[in-house]
CSV table of C-alpha atoms in Angstrom, one decimal:
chain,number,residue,atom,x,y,z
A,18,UNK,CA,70.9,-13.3,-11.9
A,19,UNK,CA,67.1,-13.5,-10.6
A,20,UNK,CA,65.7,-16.0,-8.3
A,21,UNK,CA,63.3,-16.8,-11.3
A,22,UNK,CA,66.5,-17.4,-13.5
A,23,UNK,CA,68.2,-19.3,-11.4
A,24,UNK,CA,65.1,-22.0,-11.2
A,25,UNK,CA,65.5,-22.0,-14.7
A,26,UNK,CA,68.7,-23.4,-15.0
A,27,UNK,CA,69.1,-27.2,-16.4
A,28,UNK,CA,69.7,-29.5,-13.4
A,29,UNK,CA,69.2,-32.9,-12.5
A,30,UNK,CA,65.9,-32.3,-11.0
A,31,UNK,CA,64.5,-30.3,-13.3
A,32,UNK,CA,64.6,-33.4,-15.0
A,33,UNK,CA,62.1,-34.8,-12.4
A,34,UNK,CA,60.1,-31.8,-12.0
A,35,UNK,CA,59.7,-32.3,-16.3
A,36,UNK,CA,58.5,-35.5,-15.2
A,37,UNK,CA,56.0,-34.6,-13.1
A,38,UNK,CA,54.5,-31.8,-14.9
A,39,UNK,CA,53.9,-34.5,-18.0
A,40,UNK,CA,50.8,-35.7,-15.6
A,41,UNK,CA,49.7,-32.5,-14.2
A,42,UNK,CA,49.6,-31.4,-18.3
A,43,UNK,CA,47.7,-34.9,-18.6
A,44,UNK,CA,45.3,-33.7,-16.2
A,45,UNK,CA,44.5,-30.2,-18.0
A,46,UNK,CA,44.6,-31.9,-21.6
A,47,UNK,CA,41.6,-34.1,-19.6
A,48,UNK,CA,39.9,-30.9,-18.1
A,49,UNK,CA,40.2,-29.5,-22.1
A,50,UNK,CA,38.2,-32.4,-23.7
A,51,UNK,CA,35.9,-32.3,-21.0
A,52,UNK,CA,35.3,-28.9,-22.1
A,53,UNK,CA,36.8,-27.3,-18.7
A,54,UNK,CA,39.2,-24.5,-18.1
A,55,UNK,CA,42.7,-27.0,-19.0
A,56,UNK,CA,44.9,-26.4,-15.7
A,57,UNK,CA,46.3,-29.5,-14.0
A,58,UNK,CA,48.2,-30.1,-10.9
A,59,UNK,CA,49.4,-33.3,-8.9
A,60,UNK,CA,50.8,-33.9,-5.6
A,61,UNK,CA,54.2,-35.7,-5.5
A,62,UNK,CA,56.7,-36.7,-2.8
A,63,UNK,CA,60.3,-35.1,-3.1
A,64,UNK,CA,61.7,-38.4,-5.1
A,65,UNK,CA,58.6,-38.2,-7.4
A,66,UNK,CA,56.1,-40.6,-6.3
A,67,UNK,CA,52.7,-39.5,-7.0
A,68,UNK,CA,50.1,-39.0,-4.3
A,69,UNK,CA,47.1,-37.7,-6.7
A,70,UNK,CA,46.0,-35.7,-9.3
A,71,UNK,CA,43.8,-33.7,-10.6
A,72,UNK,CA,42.0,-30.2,-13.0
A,73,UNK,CA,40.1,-27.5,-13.2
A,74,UNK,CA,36.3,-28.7,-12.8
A,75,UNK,CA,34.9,-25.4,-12.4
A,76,UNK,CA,33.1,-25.4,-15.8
A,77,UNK,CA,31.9,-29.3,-15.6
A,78,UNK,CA,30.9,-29.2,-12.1
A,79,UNK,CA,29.8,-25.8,-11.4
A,80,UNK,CA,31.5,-25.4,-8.3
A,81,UNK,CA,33.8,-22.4,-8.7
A,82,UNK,CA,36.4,-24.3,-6.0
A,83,UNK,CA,37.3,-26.6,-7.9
A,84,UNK,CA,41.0,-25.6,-9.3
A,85,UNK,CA,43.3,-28.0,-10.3
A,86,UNK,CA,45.3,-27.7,-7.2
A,87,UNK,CA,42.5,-27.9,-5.0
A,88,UNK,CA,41.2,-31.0,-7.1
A,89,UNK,CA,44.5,-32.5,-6.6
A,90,UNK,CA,44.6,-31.6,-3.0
A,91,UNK,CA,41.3,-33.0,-1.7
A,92,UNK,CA,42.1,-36.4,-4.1
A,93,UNK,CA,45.1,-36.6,-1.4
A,94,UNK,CA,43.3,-36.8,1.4
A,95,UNK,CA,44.3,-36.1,4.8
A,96,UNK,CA,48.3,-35.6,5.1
A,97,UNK,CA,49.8,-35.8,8.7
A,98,UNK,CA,52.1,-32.9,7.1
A,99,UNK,CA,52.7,-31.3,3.3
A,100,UNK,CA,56.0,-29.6,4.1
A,101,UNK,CA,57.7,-32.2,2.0
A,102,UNK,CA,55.2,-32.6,-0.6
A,103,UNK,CA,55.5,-31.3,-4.3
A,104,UNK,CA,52.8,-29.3,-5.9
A,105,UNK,CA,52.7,-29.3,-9.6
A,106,UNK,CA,50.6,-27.3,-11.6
A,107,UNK,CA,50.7,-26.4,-15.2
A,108,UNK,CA,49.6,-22.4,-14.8
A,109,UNK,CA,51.2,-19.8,-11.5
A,110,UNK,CA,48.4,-21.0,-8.9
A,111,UNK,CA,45.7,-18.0,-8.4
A,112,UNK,CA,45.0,-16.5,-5.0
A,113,UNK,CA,42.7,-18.6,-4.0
A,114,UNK,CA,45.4,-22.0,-4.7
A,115,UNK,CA,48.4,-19.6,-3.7
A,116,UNK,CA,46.5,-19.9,0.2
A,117,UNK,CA,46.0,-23.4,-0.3
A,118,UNK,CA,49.6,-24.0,-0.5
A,119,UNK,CA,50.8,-21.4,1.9
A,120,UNK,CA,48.0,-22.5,4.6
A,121,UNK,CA,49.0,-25.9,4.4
A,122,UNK,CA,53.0,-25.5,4.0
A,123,UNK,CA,53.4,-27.3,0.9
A,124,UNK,CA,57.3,-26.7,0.5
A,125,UNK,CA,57.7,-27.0,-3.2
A,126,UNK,CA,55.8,-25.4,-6.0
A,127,UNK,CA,56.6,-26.4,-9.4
A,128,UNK,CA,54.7,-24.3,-11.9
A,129,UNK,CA,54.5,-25.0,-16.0
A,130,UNK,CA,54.4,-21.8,-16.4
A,131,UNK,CA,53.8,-18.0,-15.4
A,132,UNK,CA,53.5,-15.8,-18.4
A,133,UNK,CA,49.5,-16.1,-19.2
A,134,UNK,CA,49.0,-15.5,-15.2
A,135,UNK,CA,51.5,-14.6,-12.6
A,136,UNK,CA,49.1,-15.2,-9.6
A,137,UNK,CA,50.7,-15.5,-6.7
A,138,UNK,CA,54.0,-16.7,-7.2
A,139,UNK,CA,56.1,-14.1,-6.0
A,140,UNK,CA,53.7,-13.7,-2.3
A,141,UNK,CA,54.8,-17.1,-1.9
A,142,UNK,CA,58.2,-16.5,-2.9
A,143,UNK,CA,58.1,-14.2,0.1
A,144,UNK,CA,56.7,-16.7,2.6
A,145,UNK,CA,59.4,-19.4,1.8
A,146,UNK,CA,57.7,-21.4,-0.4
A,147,UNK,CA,60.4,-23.1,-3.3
A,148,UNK,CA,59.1,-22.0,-6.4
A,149,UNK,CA,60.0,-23.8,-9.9
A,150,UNK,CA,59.0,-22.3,-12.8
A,151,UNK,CA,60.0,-24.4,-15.9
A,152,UNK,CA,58.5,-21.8,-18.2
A,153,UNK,CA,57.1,-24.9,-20.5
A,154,UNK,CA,55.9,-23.7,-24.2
A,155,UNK,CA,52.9,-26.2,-24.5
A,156,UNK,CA,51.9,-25.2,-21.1
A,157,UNK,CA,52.0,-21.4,-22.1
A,158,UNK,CA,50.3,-22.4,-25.5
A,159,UNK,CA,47.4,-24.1,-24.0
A,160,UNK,CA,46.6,-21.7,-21.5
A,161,UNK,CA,46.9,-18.9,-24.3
A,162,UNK,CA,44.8,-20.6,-26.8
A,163,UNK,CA,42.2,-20.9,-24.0
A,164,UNK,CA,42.1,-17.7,-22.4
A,165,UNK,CA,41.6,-16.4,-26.3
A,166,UNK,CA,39.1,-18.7,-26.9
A,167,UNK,CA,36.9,-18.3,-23.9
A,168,UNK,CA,38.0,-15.0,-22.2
A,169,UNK,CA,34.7,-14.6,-20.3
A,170,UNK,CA,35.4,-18.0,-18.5
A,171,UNK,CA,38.6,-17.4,-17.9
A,172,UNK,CA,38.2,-13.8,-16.4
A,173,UNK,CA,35.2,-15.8,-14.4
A,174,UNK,CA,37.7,-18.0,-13.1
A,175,UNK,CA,40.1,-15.5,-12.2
A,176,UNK,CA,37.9,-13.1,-10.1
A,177,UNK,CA,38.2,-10.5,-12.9
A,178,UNK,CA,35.0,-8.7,-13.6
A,179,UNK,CA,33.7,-9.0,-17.3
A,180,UNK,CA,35.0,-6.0,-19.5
């Protein structure tokens, strides 16, 4: 069995990680009808408690920084440590949000899902981040309907160069 299977499997906290990735999907459903990219993420402690929230603003704002974990991160504000913070974000964080949790040592990453973008969940895998991936279907089909949708903004927000 993989590591990526055996996150999978039903367990009581599972059940809370669900939980908590009904607001970061909250947050990208908001970024959608704001006519954004729709990737949410939130900040949680380990039993749950939220500590902010956030999406992808890149489109509304202009400012190509502003993921929905980093959104989510700077609504925090300072943190005297993130080891035992949750980060939950509806799509596998990107490079750029990959660093953000691996400079800062957020312990737990619970991702919606991976399949529309991998990013970098295996580097940090590797660097001992905890990795969830609860491979949800609306995440995958809001991501998908996007990315076919707007494939130039999306491959903007990405890094990718235009085909």
């Amino acid at each position: 069995m993989t590591s990526r299977e055996e996150e999978l499997l039903p367990n009581p906290t599972n059940d809370l990680y669900f939980q908590m990735l009904e607001v970061a999907l909250d947050e990208a459903r908001l970024g959608h009808a704001e006519g954004g990219i729709p990737v949410g993420a939130a900040l949680f402690t380990q039993d749950g408690t939220l500590i902010s929230r956030g999406h992808n603003r890149r489109v509304q704002e202009g400012d190509p920084s502003i993921h929905g974990e980093t959104d989510a991160f700077r609504r925090a504000g300072r943190q005297s440590t993130y080891r035992d913070l949750v980060m939950v974000t509806t799509l596998a964080p990107c490079w750029y949000c990959s660093g953000l949790v691996r400079q800062f040592r957020i312990g737990t990453l619970v991702v919606g899902e991976s399949r529309n973008f991998r990013g970098g969940v295996e580097w940090l895998r590797e660097h001992g981040v905890r990795v969830i991936d609860l491979d949800s279907q609306e995440c995958v089909d809001l991501m998908a309907g996007y990315i076919g949708a707007h494939p130039e903004i999306w491959n903007e927000d990405i890094g990718e160069s235009p085909k």
